[in-house]
Tab-separated table of C-alpha atoms and ligand atoms in Angstrom:
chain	number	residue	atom	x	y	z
A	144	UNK	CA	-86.851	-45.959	19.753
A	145	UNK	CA	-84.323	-45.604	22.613
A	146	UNK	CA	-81.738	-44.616	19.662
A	147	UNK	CA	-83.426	-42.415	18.381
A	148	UNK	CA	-84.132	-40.953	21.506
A	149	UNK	CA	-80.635	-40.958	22.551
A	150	UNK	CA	-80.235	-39.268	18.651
A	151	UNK	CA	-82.933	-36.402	19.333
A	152	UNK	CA	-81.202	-35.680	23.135
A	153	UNK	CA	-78.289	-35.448	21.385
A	154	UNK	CA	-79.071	-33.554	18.676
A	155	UNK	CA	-80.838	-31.375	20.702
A	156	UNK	CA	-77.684	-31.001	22.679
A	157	UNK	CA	-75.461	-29.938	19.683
A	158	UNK	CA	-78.263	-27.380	18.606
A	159	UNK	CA	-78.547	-25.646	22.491
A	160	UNK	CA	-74.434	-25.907	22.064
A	161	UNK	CA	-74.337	-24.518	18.959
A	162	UNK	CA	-77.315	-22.119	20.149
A	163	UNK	CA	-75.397	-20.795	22.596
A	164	UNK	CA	-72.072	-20.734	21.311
A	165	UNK	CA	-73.333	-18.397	18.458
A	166	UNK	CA	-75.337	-16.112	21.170
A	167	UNK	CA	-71.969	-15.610	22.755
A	168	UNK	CA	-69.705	-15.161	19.882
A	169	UNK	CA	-72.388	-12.685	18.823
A	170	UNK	CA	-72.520	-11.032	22.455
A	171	UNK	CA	-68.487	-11.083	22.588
A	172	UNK	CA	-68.409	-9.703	19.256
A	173	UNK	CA	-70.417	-6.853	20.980
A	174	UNK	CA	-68.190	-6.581	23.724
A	175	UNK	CA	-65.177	-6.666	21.620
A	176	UNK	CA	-66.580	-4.251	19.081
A	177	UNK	CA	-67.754	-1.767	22.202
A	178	UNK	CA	-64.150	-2.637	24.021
A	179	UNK	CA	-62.506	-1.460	19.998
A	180	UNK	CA	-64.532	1.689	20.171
A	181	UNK	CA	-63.361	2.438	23.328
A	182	UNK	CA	-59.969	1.658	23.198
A	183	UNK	CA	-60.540	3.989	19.776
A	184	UNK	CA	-62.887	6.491	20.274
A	185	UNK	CA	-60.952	8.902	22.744
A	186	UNK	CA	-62.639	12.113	23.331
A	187	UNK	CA	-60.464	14.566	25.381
A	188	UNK	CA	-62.402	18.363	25.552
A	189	UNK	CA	-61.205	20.588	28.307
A	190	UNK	CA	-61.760	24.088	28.767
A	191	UNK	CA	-60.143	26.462	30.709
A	192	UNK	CA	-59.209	30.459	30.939
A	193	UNK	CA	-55.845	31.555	29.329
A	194	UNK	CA	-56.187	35.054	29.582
A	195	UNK	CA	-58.135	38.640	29.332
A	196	UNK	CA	-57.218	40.965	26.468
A	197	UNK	CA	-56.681	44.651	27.491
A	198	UNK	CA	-60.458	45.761	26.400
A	199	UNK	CA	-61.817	42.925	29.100
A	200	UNK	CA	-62.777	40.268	27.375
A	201	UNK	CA	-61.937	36.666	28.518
A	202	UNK	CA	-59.854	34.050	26.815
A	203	UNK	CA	-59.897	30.345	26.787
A	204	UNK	CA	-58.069	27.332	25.919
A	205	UNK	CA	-59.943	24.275	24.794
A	206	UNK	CA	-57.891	21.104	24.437
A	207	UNK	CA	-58.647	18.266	22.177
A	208	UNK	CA	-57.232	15.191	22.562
A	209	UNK	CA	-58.079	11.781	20.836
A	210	UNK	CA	-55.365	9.915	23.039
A	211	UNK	CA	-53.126	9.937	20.772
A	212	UNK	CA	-52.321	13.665	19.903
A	213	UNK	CA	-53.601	16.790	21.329
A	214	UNK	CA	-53.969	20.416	20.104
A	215	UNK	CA	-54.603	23.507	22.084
A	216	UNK	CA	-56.614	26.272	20.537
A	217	UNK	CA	-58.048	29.876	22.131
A	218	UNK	CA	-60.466	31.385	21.367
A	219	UNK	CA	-58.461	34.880	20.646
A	220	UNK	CA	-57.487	34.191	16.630
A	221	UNK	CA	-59.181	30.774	16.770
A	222	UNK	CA	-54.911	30.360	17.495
A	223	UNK	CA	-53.808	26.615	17.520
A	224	UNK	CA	-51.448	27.474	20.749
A	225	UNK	CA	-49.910	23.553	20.594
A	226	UNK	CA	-50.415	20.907	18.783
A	227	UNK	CA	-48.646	17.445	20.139
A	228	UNK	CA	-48.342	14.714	18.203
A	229	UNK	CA	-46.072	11.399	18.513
A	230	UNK	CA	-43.316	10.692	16.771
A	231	UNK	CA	-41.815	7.308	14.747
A	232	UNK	CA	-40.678	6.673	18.409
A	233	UNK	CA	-43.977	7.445	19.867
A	234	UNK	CA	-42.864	11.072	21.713
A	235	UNK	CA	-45.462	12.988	22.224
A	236	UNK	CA	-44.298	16.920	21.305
A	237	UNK	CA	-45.391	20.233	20.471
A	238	UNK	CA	-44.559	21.386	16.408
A	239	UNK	CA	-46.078	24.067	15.994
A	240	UNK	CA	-44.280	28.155	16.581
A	241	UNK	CA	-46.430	30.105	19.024
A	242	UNK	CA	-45.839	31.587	22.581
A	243	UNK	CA	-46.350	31.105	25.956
A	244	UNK	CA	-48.801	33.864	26.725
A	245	UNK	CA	-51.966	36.096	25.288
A	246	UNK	CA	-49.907	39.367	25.887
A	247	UNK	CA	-47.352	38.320	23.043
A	248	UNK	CA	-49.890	36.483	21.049
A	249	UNK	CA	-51.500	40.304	21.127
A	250	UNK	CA	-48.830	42.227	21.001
A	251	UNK	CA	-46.579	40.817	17.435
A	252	UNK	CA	-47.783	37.967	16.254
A	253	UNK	CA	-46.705	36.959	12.888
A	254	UNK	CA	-50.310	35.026	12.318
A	255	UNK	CA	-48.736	31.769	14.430
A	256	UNK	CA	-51.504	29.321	14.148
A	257	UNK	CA	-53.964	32.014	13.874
A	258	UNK	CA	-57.414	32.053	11.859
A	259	UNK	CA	-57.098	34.304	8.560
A	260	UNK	CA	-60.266	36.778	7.287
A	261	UNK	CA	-61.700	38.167	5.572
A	262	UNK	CA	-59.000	37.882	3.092
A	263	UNK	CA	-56.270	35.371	2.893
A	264	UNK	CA	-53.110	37.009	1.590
A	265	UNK	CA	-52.868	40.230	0.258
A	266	UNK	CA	-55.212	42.284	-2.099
A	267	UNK	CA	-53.357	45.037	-3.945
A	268	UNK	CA	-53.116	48.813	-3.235
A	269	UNK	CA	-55.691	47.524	-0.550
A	270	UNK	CA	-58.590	48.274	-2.348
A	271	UNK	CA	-61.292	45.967	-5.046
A	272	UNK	CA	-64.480	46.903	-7.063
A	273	UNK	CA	-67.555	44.910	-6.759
A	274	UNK	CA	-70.541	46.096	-8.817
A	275	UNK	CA	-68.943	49.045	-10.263
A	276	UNK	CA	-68.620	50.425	-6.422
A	277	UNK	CA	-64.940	51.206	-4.494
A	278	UNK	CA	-64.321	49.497	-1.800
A	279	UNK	CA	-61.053	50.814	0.496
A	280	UNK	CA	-59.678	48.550	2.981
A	281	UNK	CA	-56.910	48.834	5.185
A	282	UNK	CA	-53.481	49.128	3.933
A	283	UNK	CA	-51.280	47.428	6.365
A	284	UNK	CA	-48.507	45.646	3.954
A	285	UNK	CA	-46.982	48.722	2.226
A	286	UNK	CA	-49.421	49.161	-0.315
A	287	UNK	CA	-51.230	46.372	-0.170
A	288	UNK	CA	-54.164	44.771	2.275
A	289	UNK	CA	-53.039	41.590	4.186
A	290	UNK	CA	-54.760	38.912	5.722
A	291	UNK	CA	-57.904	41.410	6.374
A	292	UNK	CA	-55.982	44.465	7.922
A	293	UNK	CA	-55.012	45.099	11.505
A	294	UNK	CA	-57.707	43.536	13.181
A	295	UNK	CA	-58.003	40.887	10.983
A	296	UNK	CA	-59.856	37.197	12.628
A	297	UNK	CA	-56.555	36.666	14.118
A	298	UNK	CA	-57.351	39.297	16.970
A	299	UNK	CA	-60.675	38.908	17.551
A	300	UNK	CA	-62.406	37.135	20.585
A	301	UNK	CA	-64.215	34.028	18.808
A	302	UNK	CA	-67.469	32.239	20.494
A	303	UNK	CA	-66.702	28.625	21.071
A	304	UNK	CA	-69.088	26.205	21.858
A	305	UNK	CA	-67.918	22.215	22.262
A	306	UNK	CA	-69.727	19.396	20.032
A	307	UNK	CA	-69.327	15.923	19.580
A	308	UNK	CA	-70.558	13.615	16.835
A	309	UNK	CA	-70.169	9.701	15.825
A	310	UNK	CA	-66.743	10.361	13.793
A	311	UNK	CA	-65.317	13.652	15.669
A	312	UNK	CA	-65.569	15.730	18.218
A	313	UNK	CA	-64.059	19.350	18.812
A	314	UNK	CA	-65.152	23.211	19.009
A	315	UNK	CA	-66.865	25.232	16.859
A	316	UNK	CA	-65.973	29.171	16.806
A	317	UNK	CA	-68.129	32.122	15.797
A	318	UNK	CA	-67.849	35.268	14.703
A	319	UNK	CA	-69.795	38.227	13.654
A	320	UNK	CA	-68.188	40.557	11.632
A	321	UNK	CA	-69.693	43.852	10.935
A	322	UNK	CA	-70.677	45.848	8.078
A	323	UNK	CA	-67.553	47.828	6.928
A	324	UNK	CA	-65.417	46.032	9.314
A	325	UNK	CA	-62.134	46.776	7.657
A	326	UNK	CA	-63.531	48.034	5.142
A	327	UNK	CA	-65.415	44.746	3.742
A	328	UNK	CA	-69.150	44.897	2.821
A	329	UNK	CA	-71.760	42.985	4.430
A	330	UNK	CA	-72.392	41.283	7.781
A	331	UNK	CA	-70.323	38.054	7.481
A	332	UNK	CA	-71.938	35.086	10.584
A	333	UNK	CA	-68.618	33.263	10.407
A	334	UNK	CA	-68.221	29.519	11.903
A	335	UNK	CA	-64.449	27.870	11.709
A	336	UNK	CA	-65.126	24.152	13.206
A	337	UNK	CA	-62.405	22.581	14.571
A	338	UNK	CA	-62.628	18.598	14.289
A	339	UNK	CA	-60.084	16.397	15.666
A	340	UNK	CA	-60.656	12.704	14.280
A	341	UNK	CA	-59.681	9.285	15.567
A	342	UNK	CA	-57.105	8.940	12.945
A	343	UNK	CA	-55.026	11.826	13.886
A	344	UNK	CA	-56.347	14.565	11.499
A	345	UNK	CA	-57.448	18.131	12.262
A	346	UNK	CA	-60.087	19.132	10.239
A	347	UNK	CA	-61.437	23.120	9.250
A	348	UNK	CA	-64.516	23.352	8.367
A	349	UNK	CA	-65.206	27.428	7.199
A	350	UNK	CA	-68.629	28.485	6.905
A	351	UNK	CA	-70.043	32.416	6.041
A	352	UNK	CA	-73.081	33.773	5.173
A	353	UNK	CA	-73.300	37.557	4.406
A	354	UNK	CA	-76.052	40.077	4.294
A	355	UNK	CA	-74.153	41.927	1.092
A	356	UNK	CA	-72.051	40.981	-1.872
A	357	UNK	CA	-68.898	40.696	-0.118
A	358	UNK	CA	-65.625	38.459	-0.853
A	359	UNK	CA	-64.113	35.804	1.220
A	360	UNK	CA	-61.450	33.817	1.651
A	361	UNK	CA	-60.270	32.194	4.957
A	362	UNK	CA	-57.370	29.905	5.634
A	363	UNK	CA	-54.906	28.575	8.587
A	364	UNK	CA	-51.766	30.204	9.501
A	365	UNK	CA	-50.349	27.527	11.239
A	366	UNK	CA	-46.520	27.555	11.292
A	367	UNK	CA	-45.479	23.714	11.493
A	368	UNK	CA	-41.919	22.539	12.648
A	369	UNK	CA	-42.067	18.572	12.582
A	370	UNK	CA	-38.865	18.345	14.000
A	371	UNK	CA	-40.699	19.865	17.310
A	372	UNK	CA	-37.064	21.553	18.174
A	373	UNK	CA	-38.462	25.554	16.978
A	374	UNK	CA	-34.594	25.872	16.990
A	375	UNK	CA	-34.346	24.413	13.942
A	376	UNK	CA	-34.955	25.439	10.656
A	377	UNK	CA	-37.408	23.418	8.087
A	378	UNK	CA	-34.938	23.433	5.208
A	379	UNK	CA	-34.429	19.418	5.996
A	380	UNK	CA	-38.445	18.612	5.387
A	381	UNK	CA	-39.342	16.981	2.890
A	382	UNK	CA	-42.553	18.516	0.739
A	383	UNK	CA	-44.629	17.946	-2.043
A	384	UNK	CA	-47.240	19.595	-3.799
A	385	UNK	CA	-49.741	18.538	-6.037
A	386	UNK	CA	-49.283	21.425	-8.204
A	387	UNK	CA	-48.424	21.757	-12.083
A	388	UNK	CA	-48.568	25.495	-11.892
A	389	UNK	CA	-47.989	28.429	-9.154
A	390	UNK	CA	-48.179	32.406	-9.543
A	391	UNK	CA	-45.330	34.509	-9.619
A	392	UNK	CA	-45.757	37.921	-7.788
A	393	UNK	CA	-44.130	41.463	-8.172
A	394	UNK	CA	-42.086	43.091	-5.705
A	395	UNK	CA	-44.946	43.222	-3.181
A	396	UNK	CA	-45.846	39.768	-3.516
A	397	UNK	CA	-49.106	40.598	-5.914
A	398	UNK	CA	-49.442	37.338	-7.824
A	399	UNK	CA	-48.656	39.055	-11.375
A	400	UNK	CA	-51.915	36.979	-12.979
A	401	UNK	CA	-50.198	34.709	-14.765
A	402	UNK	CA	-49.941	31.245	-14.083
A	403	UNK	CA	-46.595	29.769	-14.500
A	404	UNK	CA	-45.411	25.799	-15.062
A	405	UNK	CA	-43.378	24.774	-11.660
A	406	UNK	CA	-41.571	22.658	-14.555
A	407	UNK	CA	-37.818	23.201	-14.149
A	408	UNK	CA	-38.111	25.854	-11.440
A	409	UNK	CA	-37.493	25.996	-7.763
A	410	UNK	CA	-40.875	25.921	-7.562
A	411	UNK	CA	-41.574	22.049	-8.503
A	412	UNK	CA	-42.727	20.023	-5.618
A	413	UNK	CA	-44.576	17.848	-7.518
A	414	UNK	CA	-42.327	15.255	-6.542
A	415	UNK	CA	-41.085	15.622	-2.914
A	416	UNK	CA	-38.025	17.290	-2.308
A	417	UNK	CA	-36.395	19.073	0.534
A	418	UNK	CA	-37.160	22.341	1.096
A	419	UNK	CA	-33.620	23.692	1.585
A	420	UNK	CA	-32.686	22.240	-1.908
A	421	UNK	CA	-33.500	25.507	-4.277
A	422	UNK	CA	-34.904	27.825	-1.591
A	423	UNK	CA	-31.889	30.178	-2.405
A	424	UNK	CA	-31.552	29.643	-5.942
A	425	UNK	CA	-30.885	32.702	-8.036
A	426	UNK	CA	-33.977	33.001	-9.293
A	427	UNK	CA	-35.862	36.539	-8.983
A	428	UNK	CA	-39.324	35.079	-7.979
A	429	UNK	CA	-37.479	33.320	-4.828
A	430	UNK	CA	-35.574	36.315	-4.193
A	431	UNK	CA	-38.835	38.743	-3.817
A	432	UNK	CA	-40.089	35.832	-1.387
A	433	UNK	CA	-37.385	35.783	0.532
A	434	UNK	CA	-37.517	32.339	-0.309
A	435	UNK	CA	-40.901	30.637	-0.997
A	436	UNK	CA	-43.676	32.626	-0.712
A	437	UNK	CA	-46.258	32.157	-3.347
A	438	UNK	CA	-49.529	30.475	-4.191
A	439	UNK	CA	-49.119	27.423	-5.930
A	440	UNK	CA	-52.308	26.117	-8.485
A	441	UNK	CA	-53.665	22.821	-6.980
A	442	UNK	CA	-54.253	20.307	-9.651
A	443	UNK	CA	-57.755	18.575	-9.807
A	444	UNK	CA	-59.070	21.562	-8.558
A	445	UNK	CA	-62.589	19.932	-9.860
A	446	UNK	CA	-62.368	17.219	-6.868
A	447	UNK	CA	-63.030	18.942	-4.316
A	448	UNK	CA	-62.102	17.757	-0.747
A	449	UNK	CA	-57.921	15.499	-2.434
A	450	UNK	CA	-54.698	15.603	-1.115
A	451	UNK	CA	-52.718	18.800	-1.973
A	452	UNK	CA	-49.685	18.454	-0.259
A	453	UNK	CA	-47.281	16.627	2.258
A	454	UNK	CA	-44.545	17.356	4.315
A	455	UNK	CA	-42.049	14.735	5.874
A	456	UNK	CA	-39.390	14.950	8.446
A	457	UNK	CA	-37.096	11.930	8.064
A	458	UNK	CA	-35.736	12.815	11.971
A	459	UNK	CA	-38.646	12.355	13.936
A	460	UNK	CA	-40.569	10.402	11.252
A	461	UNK	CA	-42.981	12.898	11.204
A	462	UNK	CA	-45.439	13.073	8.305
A	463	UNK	CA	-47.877	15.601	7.485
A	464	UNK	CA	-50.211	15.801	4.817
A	465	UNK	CA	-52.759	18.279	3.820
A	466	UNK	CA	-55.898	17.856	2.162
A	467	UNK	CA	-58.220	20.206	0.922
A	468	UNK	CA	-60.726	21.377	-1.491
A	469	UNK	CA	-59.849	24.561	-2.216
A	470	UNK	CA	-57.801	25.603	-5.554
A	471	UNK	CA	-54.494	27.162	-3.511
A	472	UNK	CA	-52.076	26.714	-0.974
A	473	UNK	CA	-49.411	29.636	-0.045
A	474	UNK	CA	-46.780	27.914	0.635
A	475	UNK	CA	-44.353	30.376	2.986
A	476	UNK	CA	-41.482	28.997	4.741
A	477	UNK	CA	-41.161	31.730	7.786
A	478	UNK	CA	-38.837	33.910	5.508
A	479	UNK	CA	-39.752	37.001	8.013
A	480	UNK	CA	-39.326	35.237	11.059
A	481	UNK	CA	-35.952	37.349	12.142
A	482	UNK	CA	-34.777	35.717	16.022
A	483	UNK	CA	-36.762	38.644	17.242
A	484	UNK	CA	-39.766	36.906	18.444
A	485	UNK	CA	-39.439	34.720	21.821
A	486	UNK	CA	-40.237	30.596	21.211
A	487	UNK	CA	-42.404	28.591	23.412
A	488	UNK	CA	-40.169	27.597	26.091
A	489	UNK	CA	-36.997	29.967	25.539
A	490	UNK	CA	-35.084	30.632	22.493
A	491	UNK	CA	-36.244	32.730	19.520
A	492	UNK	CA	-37.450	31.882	16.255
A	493	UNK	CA	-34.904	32.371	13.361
A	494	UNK	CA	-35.596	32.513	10.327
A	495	UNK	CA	-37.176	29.647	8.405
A	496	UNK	CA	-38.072	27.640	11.757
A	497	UNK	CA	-41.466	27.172	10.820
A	498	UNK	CA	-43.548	26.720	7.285
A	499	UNK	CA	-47.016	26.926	6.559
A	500	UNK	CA	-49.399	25.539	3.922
A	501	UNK	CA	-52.083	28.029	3.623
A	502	UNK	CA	-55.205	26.624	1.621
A	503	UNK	CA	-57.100	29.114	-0.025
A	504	UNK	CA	-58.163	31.248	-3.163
A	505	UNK	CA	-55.288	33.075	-4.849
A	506	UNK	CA	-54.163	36.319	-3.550
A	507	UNK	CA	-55.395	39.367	-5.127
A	508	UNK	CA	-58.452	37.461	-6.642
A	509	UNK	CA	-61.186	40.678	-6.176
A	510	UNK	CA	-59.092	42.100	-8.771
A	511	UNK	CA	-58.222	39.151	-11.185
A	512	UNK	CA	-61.170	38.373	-12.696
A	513	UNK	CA	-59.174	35.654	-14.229
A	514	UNK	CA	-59.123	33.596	-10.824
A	515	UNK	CA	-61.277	31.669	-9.323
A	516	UNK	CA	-64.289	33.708	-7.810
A	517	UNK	CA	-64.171	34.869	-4.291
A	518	UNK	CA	-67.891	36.142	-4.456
A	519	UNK	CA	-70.359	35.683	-2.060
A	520	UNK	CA	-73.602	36.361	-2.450
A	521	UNK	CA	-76.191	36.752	0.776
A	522	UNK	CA	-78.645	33.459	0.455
A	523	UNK	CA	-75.075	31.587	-0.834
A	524	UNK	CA	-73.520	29.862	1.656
A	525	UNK	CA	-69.226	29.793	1.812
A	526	UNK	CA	-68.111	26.802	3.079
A	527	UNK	CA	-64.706	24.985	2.959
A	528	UNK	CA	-62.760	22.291	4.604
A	529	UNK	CA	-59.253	21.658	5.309
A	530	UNK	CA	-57.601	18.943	7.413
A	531	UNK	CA	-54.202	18.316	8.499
A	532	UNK	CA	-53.724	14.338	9.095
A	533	UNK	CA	-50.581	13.541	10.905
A	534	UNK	CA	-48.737	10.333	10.630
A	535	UNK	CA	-45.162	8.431	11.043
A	536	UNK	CA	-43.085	6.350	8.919
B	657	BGC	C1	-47.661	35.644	3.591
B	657	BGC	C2	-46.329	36.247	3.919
B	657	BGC	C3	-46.437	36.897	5.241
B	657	BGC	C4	-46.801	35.832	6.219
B	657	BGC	C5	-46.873	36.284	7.630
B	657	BGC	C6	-47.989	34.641	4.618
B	657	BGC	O1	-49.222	34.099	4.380
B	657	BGC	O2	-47.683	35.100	2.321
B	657	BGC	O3	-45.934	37.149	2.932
B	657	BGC	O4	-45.252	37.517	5.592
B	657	BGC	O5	-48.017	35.263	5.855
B	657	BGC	O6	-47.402	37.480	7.760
């Protein structure tokens, strides 16, 4: 009896023991698990005025920051001012082209990190028919209608209002643009939602909904310099694109309609090479670019939101990749950026010191009925995503 007394005390013993030992571990896994999503989840929004365009209207600058990198956007152009980001070393710095005030931002800006609309890219001799009626938009590329006309989303005042979710947090910009605006059918409720996730990526969520059959097609002009010195041109980055196919262009960089094989052409990024290697080859679709400036044909087009390209610079360690589920990317590698312009923090920007990856539809698609629609309907909804994850190696 007193043994098995001496048994049940002690049993008892192990099982309050063992009781509480798994109450704790549970309760420190709590702590630990709260301490993790802490020491993870850094949410950085700050708001404050960068400027007043010459019509009045005010101008801020929200910063996101996940304690790791930061980006600066405005709300004039939905413009990513800055976006800092560490590299294989673990310095912080800025690499992207922009400037250091609203005035030049207004005055000449060659779409630096600026929101594109309507129309990515250019639709030729500025004009499209939809339902047997003309539609005449601005011509302000020679002939042709760029990156919808001269006061495009890039120089308009956007609404921003902050939000913050379980996996991201950032600002979400709106925009009403009017009947005709342009010359573009339909009232267009545009939202661009800027994400900035844990992991280092920037995501773009577009969203439209029109009143009238209209067409669409927004992107990101971001101008990216991974090296972070603007001094420097991008011909030593490294790129790939996940691409079988691209579209040549005539003289005024109207994709032609066909879709040619990258195979055996300057144009092959399928496997990553440097972007110097065969930007001056003699080869008459880099020469009307300038170098490159085309649309290349995303493979698995069918998969929506899959990695379409990456860009790597071996210096800093830098690593970018894009993903995306739209069919395109315009790949342009600053080949009109002439020392003219003034960089952020003295200097100018030569030629080539910045590329972009624009994801979109193709260029010119209103009148290629061959491409992938740009149609939308009112009661249809547009909506796209984008998001630039940064890394090192
Ligand atoms: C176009 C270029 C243009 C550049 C800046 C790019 O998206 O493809 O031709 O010069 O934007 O305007």
């Amino acid at each position: 009896m007193k043994k098995l007394n001496i048994n049940f005390y002690a049993f008892l013993f192990i099982a309050l023991g063992l009781l509480s030992f798994s109450c704790k571990s549970d309760k420190s896994g709590d702590e630990s698990q709260e301490k993790d999503s802490v020491v993870m989840k850094t949410i950085k929004i700050e708001k404050k005025l960068y400027g007043t365009t010459p019509d009045g209207k005010t101008v801020d600058q929200y910063t996101l920051g996940n304690g790791s990198m930061e980006v600066d956007i405005i709300t004039y152009g939905g413009i990513i001012t800055s976006l800092r980001i560490p590299d294989k070393q673990g310095n912080v710095q800025d690499v992207v082209l922009g400037f250091d005030s609203l005035s030049e931002y207004i005055a000449n800006n060659p779409y630096f990190g600026a929101l594109i609309g309507r129309y990515g890219n250019r639709i030729a001799n500025a004009t499209f028919k939809l339902d047997g009626v003309d539609y005449k938009l601005v011509a302000n590329n020679g002939p042709n209608h760029l990156h919808g006309g001269t006061k495009g989303f890039d120089k308009v005042v956007w609404t921003a209002s902050e939000f913050e979710n379980e996996d991201a947090f950032g600002i979400k910009l709106t925009y009403l643009s009017a009947d005709g605006e342009e010359g573009y059918p339909g009232n267009l409720e545009v939202t661009v939602t800027y994400s900035l996730l844990q992991d280092n990526t920037l995501e773009v969520l577009y969203e439209a909904v029109t009143d009238k059959k209209t067409v669409v097609n927004l992107t990101q002009h971001t101008y990216f310099n991974l090296s972070a010195d603007f001094s420097k041109p991008i011909l030593d980055h490294e790129v790939s694109i996940n691409a079988d196919l691209y579209l040549p262009v005539d003289e005024t960089l109207i994709p032609l309609g066909e879709l040619a094989s990258v195979e055996g052409t300057p144009f092959d990024f399928r496997a990553s090479k440097k972007i110097g290697n065969e930007i001056d080859a003699d080869n008459e679709q880099i020469k009307r670019g300038l170098g490159y400036d085309h649309c290349w044909v995303l493979n698995e087009q069918d998969q929506g939101m899959r990695s379409v390209a990456t860009a790597y610079h071996a210096g800093s360690g830098r690593q970018l990749e894009v993903l995306s589920d739209e069919p395109g990317v315009q790949f342009y590698t600053g080949n009109f950026l002439d020392g003219t312009l003034t960089a952020k923090g003295g200097g100018t920007y030569a030629q080539r010191t910045g590329f972009c990856l624009e994801t979109q539809h193709y260029p010119d698609s209103p009148n290629q009925e061959q491409f992938p629609s740009v149609v939308l309907e009112p009661g249809d909804k547009y909506s796209t995503k984008t998001a630039f994850k940064f890394t090192t190696k």
